[in-house]
C-alpha cells in the first residue's frame, strides 16, 4: 500500500469521526464507523480514541496517527445518518475510498438544514402541544406557542452571533419566565406553571441526555460524563433564568 | 377524546422536536410514531395507578424497542428515533415545581419534587439500559450466527 493511500484512509476516517461527533452521534457509533472504514480499506490494526471534544486515530503498522479537535457542536442528525450510509456503501463495495471521501466532504458542507423560521414554528408547536398533554389549559395554547417560539429564537440567535454556550439558555429562560408572568398578570393567560413548563421544552437537552446514557452504558465513561455534565448545566441555566424572572417580576 | 388529543399531540411534539434536531425528513413519521407509543405507554400506566417510576421505565423501554425496530427497518442510527421521542417523558414538570417551591422558601416540598425528578430520570435510564442490552444481543447474534466470521 502506498503512503498516499494510507494517508487518504486516515483522513477519511478522521473526517467521518469529526462530522459524526460534531453532529451529535454517540461514541460507540463513531469508533465503529472509523474501524469499519479502516478495515475495509486495508488497515487492520486501527486504533481509535474518541471523546466528546476530540478524535485521535492511529495505526502501529503504518506508524502514523492523526488528531482532530471537535469544537463546534451543532445538532444535525441527518449528517450522522449520511456518514452511516456512506460507510455502509463502502463496506458493501459499492463505492471506492476516494468516492467515500468526496461523499463525506459533501455531507459535511451540503447537508440540508431546516430554515430558521421552520425551526421557530416547530419550537412553538413543541411548547404548545407539550403544555396541553402535561395537563395545561387550552386557553394558554396560543400564548405558549409564541413564548416558546421567542425563547428558542433568542437562544439560537445568541448562540449563533455571540457563541455563548450556557448563557443563551439562561437568557432565553429568563425572557420566557418574564413573558409568562407578565402575561398572566395582565390577564392574557391563566396558568403560569404550565406555560413555563411547556415553553422551556424546546430547550431541553434531549441529545445530551440520550447520548450520555448510551455512552456510559457502552463503557465510554469520559464522554458520557462530559455530556451528562453538559445536560445538567443546561438544565441549571434554564432553572436559573426562571428563578431570576420570578424574583424580579412575581 | 382525551386519548385522541394525547396521541395527536405527542405525535406532533415529537415530529416538531425532530425538526429542531434535524433528522432526515423520511424518518419524521417513524419518529413521531415512536414518540406517540412511548408517551401513550407512560400515560396509560400512570392513569391505571402504576407508580411514576415504573410508568417512566415502561415508556422509555417502549421508545427503545420501537427505535430499534425502525432503525433496522429504515437502516438509520437508533438515536435518530430515540432523541425526539424522549422529550415528552423528560421530567420538566417536577423539575419546575422543585424550583418554584425552593424560590418560595418551601425547601422540603422542593426536595420532594427533586426526588421525583431523580426517580424519573433513573427509571428512563434503566429503560434505555435494557434496550441497549437488547441492541447488543441482536448485534452479536447477527455478527456471530447469521454472518459467521471467516
XYZ file of C-alpha atoms in Angstrom:
400
model
C 0.000 0.000 0.000
C 1.391 3.388 -0.916
C 1.825 6.192 1.517
C -0.704 8.489 -0.139
C -3.318 5.731 0.072
C -2.640 5.267 3.773
C -2.950 8.984 4.389
C -6.217 9.076 2.464
C -7.580 6.239 4.605
C -6.617 8.003 7.823
C -8.008 11.293 6.599
C -11.303 9.694 5.566
C -11.649 8.064 8.970
C -10.841 11.330 10.686
C -13.398 13.325 8.706
C -16.050 10.695 9.348
C -15.321 10.845 13.077
C -15.285 14.635 13.177
C -18.588 15.008 11.318
C -20.315 12.430 13.498
C -19.058 13.834 16.806
C -19.967 17.392 15.809
C -23.464 16.488 14.706
C -24.342 14.581 17.848
C -23.572 10.888 17.461
C -22.735 8.585 20.342
C -19.105 7.482 20.805
C -19.754 3.812 20.100
C -21.064 4.532 16.604
C -18.103 6.809 15.782
C -15.495 4.235 16.823
C -17.389 1.517 14.977
C -17.583 3.564 11.778
C -13.899 4.544 11.887
C -12.820 0.943 12.414
C -15.143 -0.344 9.715
C -13.856 2.136 7.128
C -10.215 1.422 8.001
C -10.620 -2.349 7.926
C -12.456 -2.327 4.625
C -9.743 -0.078 3.192
C -6.970 -2.418 4.294
C -5.663 -1.160 7.669
C -6.370 -3.977 10.106
C -4.901 -2.629 13.347
C -6.555 0.777 13.519
C -6.896 2.315 16.959
C -9.485 4.999 17.627
C -9.777 7.112 20.750
C -12.943 9.188 20.606
C -14.099 11.678 23.218
C -16.716 14.397 23.145
C -14.053 17.036 22.418
C -11.570 15.300 20.147
C -10.827 12.288 17.949
C -7.441 10.514 17.810
C -6.780 7.694 15.380
C -3.586 5.815 14.681
C -2.114 2.600 13.406
C 1.099 0.907 14.583
C 1.846 -0.722 11.198
C 1.883 2.440 9.156
C 3.441 4.425 12.027
C 1.084 7.330 11.708
C -1.563 8.881 13.849
C -3.784 11.873 13.428
C -5.842 14.029 15.700
C -8.749 16.367 15.195
C -10.399 18.691 17.665
C -14.183 18.655 17.936
C -15.258 22.162 18.806
C -18.420 23.215 17.093
C -21.320 21.207 18.499
C -24.302 21.638 16.234
C -27.110 19.152 16.336
C -27.714 17.706 12.880
C -28.660 14.051 12.980
C -29.035 13.971 9.221
C -25.236 14.219 8.915
C -24.848 11.218 11.225
C -27.229 9.257 9.016
C -25.349 10.367 5.894
C -21.958 9.210 7.224
C -23.522 5.960 8.386
C -24.947 5.357 4.911
C -21.604 6.195 3.262
C -19.650 3.762 5.423
C -22.219 1.035 4.672
C -21.961 1.611 0.920
C -18.169 1.447 1.211
C -18.329 -1.780 3.215
C -20.540 -3.367 0.572
C -18.020 -2.355 -2.099
C -20.373 -0.086 -3.995
C -18.112 2.995 -3.813
C -14.337 3.423 -3.698
C -12.370 5.091 -0.924
C -11.971 8.256 -2.935
C -15.715 8.415 -3.613
C -16.364 7.905 0.092
C -14.008 10.801 0.881
C -15.872 13.067 -1.540
C -19.217 11.901 -0.169
C -18.131 12.763 3.384
C -16.889 16.183 2.284
C -20.244 16.747 0.611
C -22.111 15.598 3.712
C -20.067 17.991 5.843
C -20.793 21.045 3.742
C -24.026 20.447 1.874
C -26.337 18.530 4.185
C -29.616 20.439 4.159
C -30.545 22.206 7.356
C -34.086 23.346 8.018
C -34.625 27.081 7.532
C -34.616 29.123 10.714
C -38.322 30.032 10.520
C -39.240 26.336 10.228
C -37.383 25.724 13.458
C -39.089 28.686 15.107
C -42.554 27.386 14.202
C -41.540 23.861 15.222
C -40.400 25.082 18.643
C -43.747 26.833 19.075
C -45.541 23.561 18.373
C -43.282 21.632 20.776
C -44.109 24.109 23.541
C -47.841 24.341 22.946
C -48.584 20.638 22.424
C -46.487 19.528 25.383
C -48.148 22.174 27.549
C -51.516 20.591 26.737
C -50.538 16.953 27.319
C -48.774 17.893 30.560
C -52.202 18.996 31.888
C -52.193 22.659 30.870
C -55.332 24.594 29.930
C -56.494 25.225 26.341
C -56.809 28.958 26.955
C -52.997 29.273 27.055
C -52.314 27.412 23.783
C -51.504 30.406 21.543
C -49.630 32.228 24.307
C -47.391 29.218 24.985
C -46.817 28.844 21.243
C -45.434 32.368 20.991
C -43.466 32.302 24.247
C -41.784 29.043 23.214
C -41.014 30.488 19.809
C -39.462 33.650 21.276
C -37.371 31.632 23.734
C -35.989 29.304 21.089
C -35.293 32.261 18.795
C -33.344 34.138 21.479
C -31.326 31.056 22.328
C -30.416 30.302 18.700
C -29.533 33.889 17.849
C -27.280 34.352 20.896
C -25.613 31.018 20.177
C -25.003 31.929 16.561
C -23.889 35.552 16.965
C -22.064 35.517 20.300
C -21.062 31.832 20.700
C -22.157 31.766 24.312
C -22.982 28.278 25.445
C -24.942 28.317 28.672
C -25.779 32.000 28.919
C -28.041 31.642 25.892
C -30.233 29.109 27.709
C -30.212 31.321 30.798
C -31.333 34.415 28.895
C -33.947 32.523 26.884
C -35.417 31.004 30.057
C -35.372 34.410 31.743
C -37.294 36.048 28.894
C -39.795 33.173 28.772
C -40.370 33.289 32.510
C -40.789 37.062 32.461
C -43.174 36.897 29.492
C -45.309 34.218 31.145
C -45.514 36.090 34.465
C -46.319 39.433 32.851
C -48.954 37.886 30.571
C -50.723 36.225 33.487
C -50.578 39.498 35.432
C -52.089 41.369 32.501
C -54.855 38.810 32.319
C -53.857 37.497 28.911
C -53.061 33.974 30.154
C -54.077 31.797 33.088
C -51.641 29.141 34.297
C -48.051 30.386 34.828
C -46.705 26.971 35.826
C -47.820 25.045 32.778
C -46.963 27.823 30.357
C -43.374 27.838 31.611
C -43.112 24.026 31.732
C -44.293 23.818 28.125
C -42.333 26.797 26.870
C -38.921 25.572 28.051
C -39.403 22.168 26.374
C -37.627 23.133 23.096
C -34.554 23.992 25.205
C -34.437 20.532 26.809
C -31.005 18.971 26.083
C -32.540 15.763 24.700
C -29.463 14.867 22.700
C -27.041 15.341 25.598
C -29.233 13.250 27.936
C -29.701 10.367 25.486
C -26.077 10.270 24.388
C -24.819 10.495 27.945
C -26.865 7.398 28.892
C -25.797 5.495 25.814
C -22.099 6.398 26.174
C -21.960 5.357 29.804
C -23.760 2.072 29.170
C -21.329 1.149 26.399
C -18.367 1.910 28.656
C -17.314 5.286 27.248
C -17.242 6.925 30.634
C -15.313 10.080 29.710
C -17.729 11.213 27.006
C -20.725 10.046 28.992
C -19.717 12.147 31.983
C -18.919 15.141 29.772
C -22.337 15.031 28.173
C -24.121 14.377 31.440
C -22.473 17.468 32.918
C -23.456 19.428 29.807
C -27.089 18.369 30.250
C -27.008 19.252 33.962
C -25.542 22.672 33.264
C -28.117 23.414 30.589
C -30.899 22.386 32.978
C -29.292 24.548 35.675
C -29.086 27.538 33.321
C -32.763 27.190 32.418
C -33.702 26.897 36.092
C -31.569 29.919 36.963
C -33.224 32.015 34.281
C -36.697 31.108 35.512
C -35.669 31.767 39.123
C -34.360 35.245 38.308
C -37.543 36.057 36.384
C -39.651 35.013 39.378
C -37.583 37.096 41.755
C -37.851 40.195 39.602
C -41.417 40.093 38.378
C -43.551 37.875 40.581
C -61.335 12.426 23.345
C -58.520 12.919 25.863
C -56.834 9.819 24.453
C -57.052 11.169 20.918
C -55.629 14.534 21.948
C -52.792 12.865 23.815
C -51.958 10.674 20.820
C -52.124 13.534 18.336
C -50.168 15.991 20.450
C -47.424 13.589 21.473
C -47.045 12.781 17.768
C -46.867 16.466 16.794
C -44.466 17.375 19.584
C -42.092 14.549 18.655
C -42.148 15.436 14.963
C -41.579 19.125 15.646
C -38.710 18.368 18.034
C -37.294 16.260 15.198
C -37.166 19.441 13.133
C -35.074 21.058 15.896
C -32.591 18.144 15.959
C -32.577 17.976 12.160
C -33.256 14.316 11.453
C -33.634 13.068 7.853
C -37.054 14.007 6.507
C -38.102 10.472 5.642
C -37.730 9.485 9.306
C -40.278 12.046 10.553
C -43.338 9.779 10.621
C -41.437 6.884 12.206
C -40.001 9.149 14.888
C -43.453 10.607 15.575
C -44.936 7.125 15.985
C -42.100 6.194 18.355
C -42.761 9.239 20.484
C -46.503 8.587 20.469
C -46.092 4.957 21.559
C -43.686 5.971 24.326
C -45.938 8.709 25.663
C -49.152 6.642 25.438
C -47.483 3.751 27.310
C -46.457 6.176 30.035
C -49.865 7.841 30.075
C -51.902 4.633 30.319
C -49.622 3.255 33.042
C -49.798 6.471 35.028
C -53.596 6.645 34.752
C -54.074 2.999 35.721
C -52.304 3.611 39.022
C -48.835 2.243 38.304
C -46.120 4.189 40.126
C -44.494 7.096 38.308
C -41.063 5.471 38.179
C -42.314 2.223 36.653
C -44.515 4.087 34.162
C -41.481 6.083 33.006
C -39.448 2.908 32.780
C -42.067 1.263 30.551
C -42.338 4.380 28.394
C -38.563 4.555 27.880
C -38.470 0.808 27.218
C -41.139 1.076 24.516
C -39.289 4.021 22.951
C -36.100 1.977 22.853
C -37.795 -1.059 21.298
C -39.626 0.999 18.672
C -36.361 2.809 17.863
C -34.574 -0.496 17.338
C -37.428 -1.682 15.104
C -37.418 1.457 12.947
C -33.624 1.695 12.803
C -33.486 -1.872 11.445
C -36.287 -1.234 9.014
C -35.006 2.086 7.654
C -31.272 1.385 8.180
C -30.608 4.512 10.221
C -28.910 5.124 13.589
C -31.072 4.329 16.625
C -30.540 7.754 18.192
C -32.480 9.437 15.363
C -35.658 7.959 16.825
C -34.529 7.973 20.466
C -33.775 11.641 20.961
C -37.026 13.345 19.847
C -39.229 10.630 21.372
C -37.680 11.070 24.789
C -38.687 14.717 25.070
C -42.303 14.259 26.309
C -41.031 11.970 29.098
C -38.421 14.432 30.386
C -39.462 15.341 33.971
C -39.837 19.049 33.222
C -42.917 19.427 35.414
C -41.417 18.141 38.686
C -38.141 19.969 37.985
C -40.038 23.214 37.555
C -42.124 22.615 40.677
C -38.953 21.891 42.686
C -37.513 25.216 41.538
C -40.721 27.102 42.248
C -41.061 25.680 45.759
C -37.426 26.436 46.575
C -37.840 30.044 45.433
C -40.840 30.443 47.707
C -38.844 29.048 50.612
C -40.559 25.631 50.847
C -37.314 23.674 50.826
C -38.883 20.397 51.985
C -41.514 20.304 49.313
C -38.877 21.388 46.785
C -36.744 18.413 47.782
C -39.795 16.133 47.378
C -40.095 17.242 43.765
C -36.348 16.911 43.240
C -36.562 13.271 44.372
C -39.333 12.712 41.809
C -37.020 14.153 39.129
C -34.235 11.798 40.224
C -36.502 8.732 40.264
C -37.984 9.581 36.877
C -34.640 10.116 35.169
C -33.262 6.979 36.829
C -36.217 4.986 35.512
C -35.721 6.343 31.990
C -32.020 5.463 32.221
C -32.825 1.890 33.246
C -35.290 1.596 30.359
C -32.587 2.716 27.934
C -30.063 0.390 29.546
C -32.277 -2.618 28.914
C -32.975 -1.677 25.302
C -29.246 -1.091 24.870
C -28.725 -4.635 26.082
C -31.275 -5.922 23.547
C -29.430 -3.993 20.852
C -26.086 -5.525 21.811
C -27.578 -9.028 21.867
C -29.142 -8.550 18.430
C -25.850 -7.226 17.031
C -23.817 -10.113 18.458
C -26.347 -12.601 17.118
C -26.179 -11.083 13.647
C -22.384 -10.980 13.616
C -21.716 -14.431 15.010
C -24.598 -16.584 13.845
C -26.167 -15.098 10.750
C -22.848 -13.963 9.286
C -20.133 -16.136 10.886
C -16.537 -14.902 10.879
C -14.270 -16.303 8.200
